[in-house]
Amino acid sequence: MRIIEAKDYQDMSRKAAHILAAQVTLKPESVLGLATGSTPIGTYDCLAEWCKSGDLDFSKAATVNLDEYRGLDHDNDQSYYYFMNKHLYSRINIDPSRTHVPDGTQPDPAKESRRYEELIRSLGGVDIQLLGIGHDGHIGFNEPNSFFDGDTHCVDLTEMTIEANKRFFASADEVPRQAYTMGIGTIMRARKLLMIISGEDKADITAAALCGEVTPQVPASIIQFHPDVTVIADPAALSKVKR
Ligand code: GLP
């Protein structure tokens, strides 16, 4: 695992964007695994800027996102599809038909989960997966559990996640209670992982995930077992990591 200490949020965002940009430059038809949350917004801003200036070309790339709230459609402004469109897709020259997010409106969880896994396989797998981390150690929406979930599946969100994510909604009551998420197995099959972390509030979970025991109670700790992981974090997030 490579741990890169960035100077601050902006520096973390630029460094992560450079890695994603290099991936697309080296392999224009890359499949990029993308993430939502406030952490990747700065990274997406950089990619959009470099695409606008002509330095980056996404015309042959495809994207697959980690997760989506169950019950929300693409036009719902709280859906992760809407978020991705706002912060990235609409600002770069990607073919919209090659941008994929689990379909939150699908009523049959097993069917939608299977479809998403098959889609990723049919694209040839994920070349690089961008990850954030939740305060409870979740990646995607893989919440602390007694085992590592394998493939894409439907999850019940924990109270901690509902509480953390209510800032995007009018109230906690409006946060969906379930979501579709790539499983830990799906994430670990990506050829490369790129995790970005910012802020002091993530210091404890960063230390647990990067240096603690690998356990499904801290889902992000599984990345210690991936052969090609880069973590870019600011000094506050890394403050409890012993190096
Ligand atoms: C959500 C997403 C995760 C993300 C996490 C952290 O729950 N499902 O993929 O990593 O939030 O978000 P933030 O970057 O806002 O702290």
PDB file of C-alpha atoms in Angstrom, residues 93-230:
ATOM      1  CA  ASN A  93     -16.807  14.547 -22.960  1.00  0.00           C
ATOM      2  CA  ILE A  94     -17.937  11.104 -21.814  1.00  0.00           C
ATOM      3  CA  ASP A  95     -20.647   9.221 -23.708  1.00  0.00           C
ATOM      4  CA  PRO A  96     -23.609   9.230 -21.243  1.00  0.00           C
ATOM      5  CA  SER A  97     -24.476   5.673 -22.304  1.00  0.00           C
ATOM      6  CA  ARG A  98     -21.122   4.599 -20.870  1.00  0.00           C
ATOM      7  CA  THR A  99     -21.775   6.040 -17.380  1.00  0.00           C
ATOM      8  CA  HIS A 100     -23.213   3.466 -15.009  1.00  0.00           C
ATOM      9  CA  VAL A 101     -24.724   3.662 -11.535  1.00  0.00           C
ATOM     10  CA  PRO A 102     -26.852   0.909  -9.936  1.00  0.00           C
ATOM     11  CA  ASP A 103     -30.520   1.482 -10.757  1.00  0.00           C
ATOM     12  CA  GLY A 104     -32.167   2.504  -7.488  1.00  0.00           C
ATOM     13  CA  THR A 105     -35.644   2.105  -8.945  1.00  0.00           C
ATOM     14  CA  GLN A 106     -35.337  -1.624  -9.593  1.00  0.00           C
ATOM     15  CA  PRO A 107     -37.740  -3.392  -7.231  1.00  0.00           C
ATOM     16  CA  ASP A 108     -35.989  -6.765  -7.334  1.00  0.00           C
ATOM     17  CA  PRO A 109     -32.689  -6.471  -5.407  1.00  0.00           C
ATOM     18  CA  ALA A 110     -31.314  -9.830  -6.546  1.00  0.00           C
ATOM     19  CA  LYS A 111     -32.011  -9.051 -10.201  1.00  0.00           C
ATOM     20  CA  GLU A 112     -30.495  -5.552 -10.094  1.00  0.00           C
ATOM     21  CA  SER A 113     -27.435  -6.806  -8.196  1.00  0.00           C
ATOM     22  CA  ARG A 114     -26.873  -9.537 -10.787  1.00  0.00           C
ATOM     23  CA  ARG A 115     -27.340  -7.095 -13.666  1.00  0.00           C
ATOM     24  CA  TYR A 116     -24.753  -4.698 -12.223  1.00  0.00           C
ATOM     25  CA  GLU A 117     -22.165  -7.422 -11.663  1.00  0.00           C
ATOM     26  CA  GLU A 118     -22.690  -8.715 -15.206  1.00  0.00           C
ATOM     27  CA  LEU A 119     -22.386  -5.203 -16.572  1.00  0.00           C
ATOM     28  CA  ILE A 120     -19.015  -4.700 -14.852  1.00  0.00           C
ATOM     29  CA  ARG A 121     -17.831  -8.059 -16.166  1.00  0.00           C
ATOM     30  CA  SER A 122     -19.016  -7.245 -19.706  1.00  0.00           C
ATOM     31  CA  LEU A 123     -17.019  -3.997 -19.609  1.00  0.00           C
ATOM     32  CA  GLY A 124     -13.898  -6.040 -18.823  1.00  0.00           C
ATOM     33  CA  GLY A 125     -13.707  -5.158 -15.113  1.00  0.00           C
ATOM     34  CA  VAL A 126     -12.721  -1.957 -13.348  1.00  0.00           C
ATOM     35  CA  ASP A 127      -9.258  -0.570 -14.127  1.00  0.00           C
ATOM     36  CA  ILE A 128      -9.094   1.796 -11.180  1.00  0.00           C
ATOM     37  CA  GLN A 129     -11.595   2.208  -8.366  1.00  0.00           C
ATOM     38  CA  LEU A 130     -11.808   5.531  -6.530  1.00  0.00           C
ATOM     39  CA  LEU A 131     -12.918   5.127  -2.907  1.00  0.00           C
ATOM     40  CA  GLY A 132     -13.891   7.383  -0.039  1.00  0.00           C
ATOM     41  CA  ILE A 133     -14.410   6.064   3.470  1.00  0.00           C
ATOM     42  CA  GLY A 134     -17.375   6.429   5.817  1.00  0.00           C
ATOM     43  CA  HIS A 135     -16.920   7.262   9.506  1.00  0.00           C
ATOM     44  CA  ASP A 136     -17.803   3.668  10.379  1.00  0.00           C
ATOM     45  CA  GLY A 137     -15.303   2.336   7.839  1.00  0.00           C
ATOM     46  CA  HIS A 138     -17.757   1.670   5.041  1.00  0.00           C
ATOM     47  CA  ILE A 139     -16.619   1.622   1.434  1.00  0.00           C
ATOM     48  CA  GLY A 140     -19.358   2.068  -1.132  1.00  0.00           C
ATOM     49  CA  PHE A 141     -22.211   1.240   1.212  1.00  0.00           C
ATOM     50  CA  ASN A 142     -20.612  -1.886   2.650  1.00  0.00           C
ATOM     51  CA  GLU A 143     -21.414  -1.318   6.303  1.00  0.00           C
ATOM     52  CA  PRO A 144     -19.664  -3.019   9.259  1.00  0.00           C
ATOM     53  CA  ASN A 145     -20.719  -6.639   9.230  1.00  0.00           C
ATOM     54  CA  SER A 146     -19.835 -10.078  10.531  1.00  0.00           C
ATOM     55  CA  PHE A 147     -18.547 -11.092   7.087  1.00  0.00           C
ATOM     56  CA  PHE A 148     -17.241  -9.434   3.917  1.00  0.00           C
ATOM     57  CA  ASP A 149     -20.012  -9.177   1.324  1.00  0.00           C
ATOM     58  CA  GLY A 150     -18.947 -10.494  -2.063  1.00  0.00           C
ATOM     59  CA  ASP A 151     -20.854  -9.108  -5.009  1.00  0.00           C
ATOM     60  CA  THR A 152     -23.193  -6.182  -5.608  1.00  0.00           C
ATOM     61  CA  HIS A 153     -26.111  -6.381  -3.210  1.00  0.00           C
ATOM     62  CA  CYS A 154     -28.793  -4.380  -1.420  1.00  0.00           C
ATOM     63  CA  VAL A 155     -27.924  -3.155   2.099  1.00  0.00           C
ATOM     64  CA  ASP A 156     -29.681  -1.641   5.085  1.00  0.00           C
ATOM     65  CA  LEU A 157     -27.868   1.573   5.983  1.00  0.00           C
ATOM     66  CA  THR A 158     -26.684   1.979   9.572  1.00  0.00           C
ATOM     67  CA  GLU A 159     -27.923   4.792  11.802  1.00  0.00           C
ATOM     68  CA  MET A 160     -24.402   6.286  11.704  1.00  0.00           C
ATOM     69  CA  THR A 161     -24.480   6.492   7.900  1.00  0.00           C
ATOM     70  CA  ILE A 162     -28.024   7.893   7.839  1.00  0.00           C
ATOM     71  CA  GLU A 163     -26.905  10.494  10.381  1.00  0.00           C
ATOM     72  CA  ALA A 164     -23.740  11.347   8.386  1.00  0.00           C
ATOM     73  CA  ASN A 165     -25.564  11.599   5.061  1.00  0.00           C
ATOM     74  CA  LYS A 166     -28.613  13.530   6.272  1.00  0.00           C
ATOM     75  CA  ARG A 167     -26.729  16.758   5.537  1.00  0.00           C
ATOM     76  CA  PHE A 168     -27.608  16.261   1.868  1.00  0.00           C
ATOM     77  CA  PHE A 169     -31.334  15.826   2.610  1.00  0.00           C
ATOM     78  CA  ALA A 170     -34.023  18.056   4.167  1.00  0.00           C
ATOM     79  CA  SER A 171     -34.071  15.785   7.245  1.00  0.00           C
ATOM     80  CA  ALA A 172     -32.831  12.383   8.459  1.00  0.00           C
ATOM     81  CA  ASP A 173     -36.311  10.981   7.760  1.00  0.00           C
ATOM     82  CA  GLU A 174     -35.790  11.552   4.049  1.00  0.00           C
ATOM     83  CA  VAL A 175     -32.563   9.552   3.825  1.00  0.00           C
ATOM     84  CA  PRO A 176     -33.379   6.225   2.147  1.00  0.00           C
ATOM     85  CA  ARG A 177     -32.885   3.266   4.497  1.00  0.00           C
ATOM     86  CA  GLN A 178     -31.441   0.992   1.834  1.00  0.00           C
ATOM     87  CA  ALA A 179     -28.953   1.175  -1.009  1.00  0.00           C
ATOM     88  CA  TYR A 180     -27.418  -0.908  -3.784  1.00  0.00           C
ATOM     89  CA  THR A 181     -23.662  -1.229  -3.492  1.00  0.00           C
ATOM     90  CA  MET A 182     -20.810  -3.032  -5.160  1.00  0.00           C
ATOM     91  CA  GLY A 183     -19.695  -5.716  -2.702  1.00  0.00           C
ATOM     92  CA  ILE A 184     -16.277  -6.023  -1.125  1.00  0.00           C
ATOM     93  CA  GLY A 185     -15.508  -8.718  -3.697  1.00  0.00           C
ATOM     94  CA  THR A 186     -16.491  -6.399  -6.568  1.00  0.00           C
ATOM     95  CA  ILE A 187     -14.264  -3.640  -5.171  1.00  0.00           C
ATOM     96  CA  MET A 188     -11.331  -5.998  -4.591  1.00  0.00           C
ATOM     97  CA  ARG A 189     -11.521  -7.229  -8.204  1.00  0.00           C
ATOM     98  CA  ALA A 190     -10.642  -3.735  -9.484  1.00  0.00           C
ATOM     99  CA  ARG A 191      -7.095  -3.739 -10.869  1.00  0.00           C
ATOM    100  CA  LYS A 192      -6.140  -0.690  -8.813  1.00  0.00           C
ATOM    101  CA  LEU A 193      -7.650   1.042  -5.801  1.00  0.00           C
ATOM    102  CA  LEU A 194      -7.310   4.754  -5.094  1.00  0.00           C
ATOM    103  CA  MET A 195      -8.615   5.873  -1.708  1.00  0.00           C
ATOM    104  CA  ILE A 196      -8.905   9.555  -0.788  1.00  0.00           C
ATOM    105  CA  ILE A 197      -9.438  10.758   2.777  1.00  0.00           C
ATOM    106  CA  SER A 198      -9.683  14.222   4.238  1.00  0.00           C
ATOM    107  CA  GLY A 199     -10.329  15.728   7.646  1.00  0.00           C
ATOM    108  CA  GLU A 200      -9.691  15.133  11.306  1.00  0.00           C
ATOM    109  CA  ASP A 201     -13.072  13.482  11.752  1.00  0.00           C
ATOM    110  CA  LYS A 202     -11.705  10.602   9.633  1.00  0.00           C
ATOM    111  CA  ALA A 203      -8.448  10.207  11.647  1.00  0.00           C
ATOM    112  CA  ASP A 204      -9.631   7.315  13.860  1.00  0.00           C
ATOM    113  CA  ILE A 205     -11.217   5.315  11.072  1.00  0.00           C
ATOM    114  CA  THR A 206      -8.226   5.960   8.779  1.00  0.00           C
ATOM    115  CA  ALA A 207      -5.860   4.485  11.373  1.00  0.00           C
ATOM    116  CA  ALA A 208      -8.178   1.513  11.924  1.00  0.00           C
ATOM    117  CA  ALA A 209      -8.587   0.866   8.197  1.00  0.00           C
ATOM    118  CA  LEU A 210      -4.965   1.267   7.137  1.00  0.00           C
ATOM    119  CA  CYS A 211      -3.100  -0.131  10.171  1.00  0.00           C
ATOM    120  CA  GLY A 212      -5.626  -2.096  12.210  1.00  0.00           C
ATOM    121  CA  GLU A 213      -6.865  -5.641  12.016  1.00  0.00           C
ATOM    122  CA  VAL A 214      -8.471  -6.644   8.711  1.00  0.00           C
ATOM    123  CA  THR A 215     -12.040  -7.278   9.786  1.00  0.00           C
ATOM    124  CA  PRO A 216     -15.532  -6.956   8.286  1.00  0.00           C
ATOM    125  CA  GLN A 217     -16.273  -4.707  11.284  1.00  0.00           C
ATOM    126  CA  VAL A 218     -14.076  -2.157   9.460  1.00  0.00           C
ATOM    127  CA  PRO A 219     -14.971  -2.914   5.832  1.00  0.00           C
ATOM    128  CA  ALA A 220     -12.289  -0.576   4.411  1.00  0.00           C
ATOM    129  CA  SER A 221      -9.565  -2.588   6.191  1.00  0.00           C
ATOM    130  CA  ILE A 222      -9.859  -5.167   3.390  1.00  0.00           C
ATOM    131  CA  ILE A 223      -7.867  -2.881   1.097  1.00  0.00           C
ATOM    132  CA  GLN A 224      -4.736  -3.928   3.045  1.00  0.00           C
ATOM    133  CA  PHE A 225      -5.021  -7.197   1.088  1.00  0.00           C
ATOM    134  CA  HIS A 226      -5.244  -5.573  -2.370  1.00  0.00           C
ATOM    135  CA  PRO A 227      -1.999  -5.750  -4.392  1.00  0.00           C
ATOM    136  CA  ASP A 228      -2.216  -2.229  -5.870  1.00  0.00           C
ATOM    137  CA  VAL A 229      -3.573   0.395  -3.482  1.00  0.00           C
ATOM    138  CA  THR A 230      -2.791   4.087  -3.295  1.00  0.00           C
TER     139      THR A 230
END
